[in-house]
Short mmCIF file of C-alpha atoms and ligand atoms in Angstrom, two decimals:
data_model
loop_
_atom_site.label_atom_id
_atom_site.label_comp_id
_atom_site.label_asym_id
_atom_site.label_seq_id
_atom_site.Cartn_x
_atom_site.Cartn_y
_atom_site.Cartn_z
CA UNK A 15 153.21 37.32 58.24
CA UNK A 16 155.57 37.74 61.06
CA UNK A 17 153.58 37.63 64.92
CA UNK A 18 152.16 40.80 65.00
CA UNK A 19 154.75 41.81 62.84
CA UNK A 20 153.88 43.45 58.93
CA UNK A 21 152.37 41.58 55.71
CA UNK A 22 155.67 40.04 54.73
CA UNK A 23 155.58 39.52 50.85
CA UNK A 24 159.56 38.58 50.36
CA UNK A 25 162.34 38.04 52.77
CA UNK A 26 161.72 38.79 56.55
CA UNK A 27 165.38 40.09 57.29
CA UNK A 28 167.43 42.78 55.33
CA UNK A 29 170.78 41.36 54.01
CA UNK A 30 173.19 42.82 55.67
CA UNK A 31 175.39 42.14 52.62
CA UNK A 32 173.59 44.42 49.79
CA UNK A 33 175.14 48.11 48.59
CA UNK A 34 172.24 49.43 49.88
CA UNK A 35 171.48 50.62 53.54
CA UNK A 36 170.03 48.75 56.07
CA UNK A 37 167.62 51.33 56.42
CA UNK A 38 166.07 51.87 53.13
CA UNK A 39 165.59 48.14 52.73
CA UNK A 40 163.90 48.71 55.67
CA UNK A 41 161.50 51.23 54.24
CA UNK A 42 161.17 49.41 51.05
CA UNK A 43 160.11 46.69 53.17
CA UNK A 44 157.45 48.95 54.82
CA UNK A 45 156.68 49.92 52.27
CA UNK A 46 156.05 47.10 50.11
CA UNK A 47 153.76 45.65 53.20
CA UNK A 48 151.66 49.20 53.57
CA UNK A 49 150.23 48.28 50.24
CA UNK A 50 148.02 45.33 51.57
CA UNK A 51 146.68 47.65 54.85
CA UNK A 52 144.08 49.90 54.96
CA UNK A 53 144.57 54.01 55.36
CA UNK A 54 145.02 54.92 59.12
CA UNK A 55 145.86 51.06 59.70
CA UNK A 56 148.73 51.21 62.62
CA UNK A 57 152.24 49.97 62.16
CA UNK A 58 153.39 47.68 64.92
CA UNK A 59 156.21 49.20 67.07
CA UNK A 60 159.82 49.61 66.62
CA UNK A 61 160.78 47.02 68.63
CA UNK A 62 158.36 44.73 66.70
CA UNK A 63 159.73 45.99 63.60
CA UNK A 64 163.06 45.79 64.68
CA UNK A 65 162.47 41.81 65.53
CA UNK A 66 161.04 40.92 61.72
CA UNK A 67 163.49 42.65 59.97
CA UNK A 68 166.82 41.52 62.03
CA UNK A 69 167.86 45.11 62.88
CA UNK A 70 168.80 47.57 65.15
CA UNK A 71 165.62 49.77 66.81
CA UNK A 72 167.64 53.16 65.66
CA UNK A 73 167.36 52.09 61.81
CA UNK A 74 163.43 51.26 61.72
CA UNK A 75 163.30 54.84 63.43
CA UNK A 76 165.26 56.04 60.64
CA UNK A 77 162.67 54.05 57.85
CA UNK A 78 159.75 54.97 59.69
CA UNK A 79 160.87 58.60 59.85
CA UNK A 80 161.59 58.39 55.96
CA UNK A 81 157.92 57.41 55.43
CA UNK A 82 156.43 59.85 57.53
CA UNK A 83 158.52 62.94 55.75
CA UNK A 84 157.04 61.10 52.29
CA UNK A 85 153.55 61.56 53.40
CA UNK A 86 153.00 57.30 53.33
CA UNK A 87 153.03 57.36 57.35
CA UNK A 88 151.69 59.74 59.59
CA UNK A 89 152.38 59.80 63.73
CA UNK A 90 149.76 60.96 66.32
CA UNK A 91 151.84 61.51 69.48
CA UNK A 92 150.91 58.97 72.65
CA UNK A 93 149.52 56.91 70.01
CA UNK A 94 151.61 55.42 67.68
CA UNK A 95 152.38 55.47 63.81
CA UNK A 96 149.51 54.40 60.76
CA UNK A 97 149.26 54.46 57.04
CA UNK A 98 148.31 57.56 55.54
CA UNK A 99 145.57 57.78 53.04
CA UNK A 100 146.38 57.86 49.18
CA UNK A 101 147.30 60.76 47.36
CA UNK A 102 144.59 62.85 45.92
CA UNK A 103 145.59 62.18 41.92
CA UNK A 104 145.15 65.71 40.92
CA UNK A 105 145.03 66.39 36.83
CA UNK A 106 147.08 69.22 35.60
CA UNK A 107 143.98 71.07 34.06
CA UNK A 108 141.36 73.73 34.42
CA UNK A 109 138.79 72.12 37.03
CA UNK A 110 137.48 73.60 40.77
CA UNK A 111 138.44 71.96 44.15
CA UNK A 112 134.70 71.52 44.00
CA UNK A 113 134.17 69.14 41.23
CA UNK A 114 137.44 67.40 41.75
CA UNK A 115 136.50 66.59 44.90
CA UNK A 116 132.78 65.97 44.33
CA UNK A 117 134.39 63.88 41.32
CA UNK A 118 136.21 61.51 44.01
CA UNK A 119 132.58 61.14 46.32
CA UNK A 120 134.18 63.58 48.62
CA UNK A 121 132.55 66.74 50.10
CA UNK A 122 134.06 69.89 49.65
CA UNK A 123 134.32 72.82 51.98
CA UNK A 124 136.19 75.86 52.90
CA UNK A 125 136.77 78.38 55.73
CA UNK A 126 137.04 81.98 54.59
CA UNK A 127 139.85 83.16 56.14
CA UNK A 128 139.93 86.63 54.66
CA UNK A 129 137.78 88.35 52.37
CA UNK A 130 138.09 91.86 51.23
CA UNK A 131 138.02 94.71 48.45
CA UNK A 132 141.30 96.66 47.77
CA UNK A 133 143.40 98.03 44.98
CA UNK A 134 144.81 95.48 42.71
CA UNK A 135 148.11 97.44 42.61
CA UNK A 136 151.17 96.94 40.46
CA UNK A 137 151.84 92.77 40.39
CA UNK A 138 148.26 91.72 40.14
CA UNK A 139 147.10 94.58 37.93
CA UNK A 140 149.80 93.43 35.76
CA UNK A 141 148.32 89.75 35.46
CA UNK A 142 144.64 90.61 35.66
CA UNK A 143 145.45 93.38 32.84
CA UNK A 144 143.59 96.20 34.92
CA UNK A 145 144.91 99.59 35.96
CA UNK A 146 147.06 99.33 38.95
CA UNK A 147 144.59 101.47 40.81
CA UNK A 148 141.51 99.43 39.82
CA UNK A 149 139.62 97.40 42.64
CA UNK A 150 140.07 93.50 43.14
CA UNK A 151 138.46 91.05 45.65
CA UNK A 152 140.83 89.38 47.58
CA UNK A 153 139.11 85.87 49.50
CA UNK A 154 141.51 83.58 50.92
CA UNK A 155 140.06 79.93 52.38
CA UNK A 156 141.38 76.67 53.55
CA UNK A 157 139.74 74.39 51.24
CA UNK A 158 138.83 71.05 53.30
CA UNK A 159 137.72 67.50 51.67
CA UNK A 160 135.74 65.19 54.16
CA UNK A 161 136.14 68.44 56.64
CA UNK A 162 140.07 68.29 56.71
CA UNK A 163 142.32 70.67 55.47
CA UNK A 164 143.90 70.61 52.11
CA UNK A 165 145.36 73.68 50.76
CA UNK A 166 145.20 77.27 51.25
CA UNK A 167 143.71 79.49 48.12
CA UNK A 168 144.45 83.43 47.80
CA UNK A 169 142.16 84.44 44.83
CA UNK A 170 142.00 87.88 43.26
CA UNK A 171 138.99 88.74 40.96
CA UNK A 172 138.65 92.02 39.12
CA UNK A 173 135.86 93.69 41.17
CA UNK A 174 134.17 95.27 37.75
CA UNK A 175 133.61 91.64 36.57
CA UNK A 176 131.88 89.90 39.89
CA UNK A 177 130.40 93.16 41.89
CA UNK A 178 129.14 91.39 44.58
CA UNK A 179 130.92 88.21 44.74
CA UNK A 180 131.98 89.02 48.48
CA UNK A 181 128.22 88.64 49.49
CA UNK A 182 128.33 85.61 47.66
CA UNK A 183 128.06 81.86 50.24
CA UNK A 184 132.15 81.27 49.24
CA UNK A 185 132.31 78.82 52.29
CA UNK A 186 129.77 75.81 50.83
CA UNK A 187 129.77 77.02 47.67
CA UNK A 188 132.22 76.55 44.35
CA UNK A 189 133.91 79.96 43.47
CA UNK A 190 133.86 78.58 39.67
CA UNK A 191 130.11 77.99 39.65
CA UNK A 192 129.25 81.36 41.41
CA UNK A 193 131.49 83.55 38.88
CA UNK A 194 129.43 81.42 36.56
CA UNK A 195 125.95 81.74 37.78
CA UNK A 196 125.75 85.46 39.28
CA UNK A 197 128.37 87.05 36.72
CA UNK A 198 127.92 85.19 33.24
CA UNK A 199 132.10 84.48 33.29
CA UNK A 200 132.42 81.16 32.03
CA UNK A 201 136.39 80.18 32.84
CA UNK A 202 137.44 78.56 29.77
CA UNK A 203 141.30 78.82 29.70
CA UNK A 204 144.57 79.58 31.64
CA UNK A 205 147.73 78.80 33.02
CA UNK A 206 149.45 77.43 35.70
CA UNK A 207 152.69 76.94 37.39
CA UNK A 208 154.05 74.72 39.59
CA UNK A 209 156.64 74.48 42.14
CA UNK A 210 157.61 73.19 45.69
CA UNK A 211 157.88 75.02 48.94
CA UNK A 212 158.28 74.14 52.29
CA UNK A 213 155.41 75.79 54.66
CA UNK A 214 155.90 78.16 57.10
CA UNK A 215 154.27 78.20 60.52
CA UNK A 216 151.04 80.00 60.21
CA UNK A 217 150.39 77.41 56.80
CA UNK A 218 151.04 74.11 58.77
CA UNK A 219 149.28 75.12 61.14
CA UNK A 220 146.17 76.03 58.94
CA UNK A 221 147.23 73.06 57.33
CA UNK A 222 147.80 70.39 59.83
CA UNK A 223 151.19 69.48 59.21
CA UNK A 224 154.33 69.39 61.10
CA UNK A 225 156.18 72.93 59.97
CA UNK A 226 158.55 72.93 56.84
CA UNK A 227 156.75 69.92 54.95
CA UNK A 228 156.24 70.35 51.44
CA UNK A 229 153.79 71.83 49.70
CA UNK A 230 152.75 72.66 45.85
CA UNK A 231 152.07 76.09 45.53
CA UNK A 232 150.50 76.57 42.24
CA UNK A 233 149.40 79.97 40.67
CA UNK A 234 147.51 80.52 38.34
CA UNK A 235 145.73 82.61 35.70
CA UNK A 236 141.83 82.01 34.88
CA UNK A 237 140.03 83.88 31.73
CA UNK A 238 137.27 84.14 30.26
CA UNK A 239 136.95 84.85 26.58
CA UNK A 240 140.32 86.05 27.12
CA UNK A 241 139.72 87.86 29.66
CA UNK A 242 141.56 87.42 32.96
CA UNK A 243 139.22 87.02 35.71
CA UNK A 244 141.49 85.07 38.58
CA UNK A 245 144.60 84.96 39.61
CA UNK A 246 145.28 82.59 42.76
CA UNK A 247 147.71 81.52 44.87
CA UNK A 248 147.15 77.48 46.15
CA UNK A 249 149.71 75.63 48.41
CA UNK A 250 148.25 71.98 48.65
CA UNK A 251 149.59 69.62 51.16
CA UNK A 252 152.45 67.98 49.63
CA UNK A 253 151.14 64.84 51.52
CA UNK A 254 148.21 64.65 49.83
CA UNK A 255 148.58 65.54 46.51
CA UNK A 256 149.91 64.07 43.10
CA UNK A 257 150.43 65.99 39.94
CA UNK A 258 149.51 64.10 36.92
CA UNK A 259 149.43 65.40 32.89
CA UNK A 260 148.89 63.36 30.01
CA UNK A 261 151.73 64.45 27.90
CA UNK A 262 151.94 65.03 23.90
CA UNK A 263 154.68 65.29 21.49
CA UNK A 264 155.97 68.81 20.75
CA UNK A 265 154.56 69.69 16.87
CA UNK A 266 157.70 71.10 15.99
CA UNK A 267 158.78 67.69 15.30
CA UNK A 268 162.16 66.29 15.31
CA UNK A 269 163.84 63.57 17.06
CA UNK A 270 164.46 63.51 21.14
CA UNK A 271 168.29 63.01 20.62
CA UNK A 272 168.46 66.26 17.97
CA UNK A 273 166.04 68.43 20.90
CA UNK A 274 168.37 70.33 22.95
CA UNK A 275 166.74 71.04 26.60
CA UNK A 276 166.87 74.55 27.43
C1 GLP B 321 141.18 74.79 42.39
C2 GLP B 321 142.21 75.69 41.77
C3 GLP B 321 142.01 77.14 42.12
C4 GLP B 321 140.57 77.55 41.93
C5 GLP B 321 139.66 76.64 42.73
C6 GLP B 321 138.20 76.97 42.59
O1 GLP B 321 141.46 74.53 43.71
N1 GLP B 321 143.58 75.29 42.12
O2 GLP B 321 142.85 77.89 41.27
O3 GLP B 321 140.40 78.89 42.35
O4 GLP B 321 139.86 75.33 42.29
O5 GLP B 321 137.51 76.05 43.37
P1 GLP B 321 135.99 76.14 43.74
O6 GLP B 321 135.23 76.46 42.49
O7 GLP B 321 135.66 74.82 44.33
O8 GLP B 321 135.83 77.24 44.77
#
C-alpha cells in the first residue's frame, strides 16, 4: 500500500500507453482497492491520489466523480469522500420492504407522507378493475432501513376491500401484513415493471440524494385470488439498489439463434 495512499493490489501508476483513458484506469483502480475497505471508509485526497497513481489532480477528480454518480462513493461537503455501503440485492418477486429488510437484520420504517380517501378515477380504476367513480386509499411514505431513506411508495387500495386501513399504524407497521391481518387479503400474485428515471427535486430531497440521480421506479399490480388489491408506485434510490431474477428458459422451446427479439 502506497503512504497513506489506497490498498494497491496491481500496478501503482496507470500506463500512460494503454487505449484506455487515464481516467478510467483510474477508477478501476479505485475501484479495485474499495473492495478491501469498509462502507463509509474515507478515500485519501486528490492530491494523494494523484501521487500513487502518477497523474494529473483533474483526472482523479474525474474517477472520483465517476464513482460517486455510480453510487460506490459518496461526498459529504467540508469533509471529504468515503465508500458507500453495498447495494441492497433486491429479488425481482412478490415480497414487502418489511420482510426484505427484516430478512437483511435491518429495521424497517416509514414516514407517511400523505394518506387519504378519494375517487380511484379513470387510470387506476382501470388497473384495480373498479368503477372509475369507486373510492381508493391513497398512502404515500418514504420507506427508511436503519432510519435512512430508501424509496418513496404511492399505494392505492380499493377502499371496499381494506375499510379502515387509513386508521391502520402504516408508519411501524408492514402494509402486506395489515391487508393480511385486519382484511383477510392474502397477496399471492402480480406484476411488475421496471424502469429508470432520474429524480426530481422534491424526490432527492425526500430521498437524500443530489437531484437528477437515478432511481428505479417500479409499479406494480398486487391481487389476491385474482383480485387486484394494490397498485403502487416505488422509486428506490438507484444507489442503493440491485435488481436480481433468477431466469428460466422460455417453454416455447427452440434454439437462441432461431428466437428473433422483438
Ligand atoms: C415493497 C414493494 C411495494 C409494496 C411494499 C409493501 O416495497 N415494492 O410494492 O407495497 O413492499 O411493504 P410493507 O409491507 O413493508 O409496507
Amino acid at each position: 500500500m502506497a503512504a497513506d495512499g489506497l490498498p494497491s493490489h496491481g500496478p501503482g501508476s496507470v500506463d500512460p500507453h494503454s487505449p484506455v483513458p487515464k481516467h478510467a484506469q483510474v477508477r478501476a483502480r479505485i475501484l479495485d482497492a474499495i473492495d478491501d475497505l469498509e462502507p463509509h471508509s474515507s478515500v485519501p485526497s486528490e492530491r494523494v491520489l494523484s501521487t500513487q497513481y502518477g497523474v494529473a489532480r483533474m483526472t482523479v477528480r474525474q474517477a472520483l466523480e465517476l464513482l460517486v454518480a455510480e453510487g460506490r462513493l459518496y461526498r459529504v461537503p467540508g469533509r471529504g469522500t468515503f465508500v458507500s455501503p453495498g447495494k441492497v440485492r433486491l429479488p425481482v418477486r412478490l415480497t414487502s420492504f418489511t420482510s426484505d429488510m427484516t430478512a437483511r437484520g435491518v429495521h424497517a420504517g416509514a414516514r407517511v407522507l400523505e394518506q387519504r380517501t378519494a375517487p380511484a378515477g379513470r387510470l387506476i380504476s382501470k388497473l384495480l378493475e373498479i368503477p372509475a367513480d369507486a373510492n381508493i386509499h391513497i398512502i404515500e411514505r418514504l420507506r427508511l432501513a436503519d432510519e435512512v431513506p430508501m424509496a418513496i411508495e404511492r399505494t392505492h387500495v380499493p377502499a371496499a376491500l381494506a375499510p379502515h386501513l387509513l386508521s391502520c399504524d402504516l408508519q411501524d407497521s408492514s402494509l402486506y401484513e395489515t391487508l393480511e391481518r385486519e382484511f383477510g387479503l392474502v397477496l399471492d400474485a402480480g406484476e411488475e415493471s421496471i424502469e429508470a428515471v432520474p429524480s426530481g427535486t422534491p424526490e432527492a430531497e425526500l430521498l437524500g440524494v443530489p437531484r437528477g440521480s437515478p432511481l428505479l421506479l417500479l409499479e406494480r399490480v398486487t391481487t389476491s385470488a385474482g383480485r387486484p388489491v394494490e397498485y403502487v408506485v416505488s422509486r428506490y434510490r438507484g444507489d442503493r439498489y440491485q435488481l436480481r431474477a433468477s431466469l428460466d428458459v422460455p417453454t416455447d422451446g427452440g434454439a437462441f439463434t432461431r428466437r428473433r427479439l422483438v
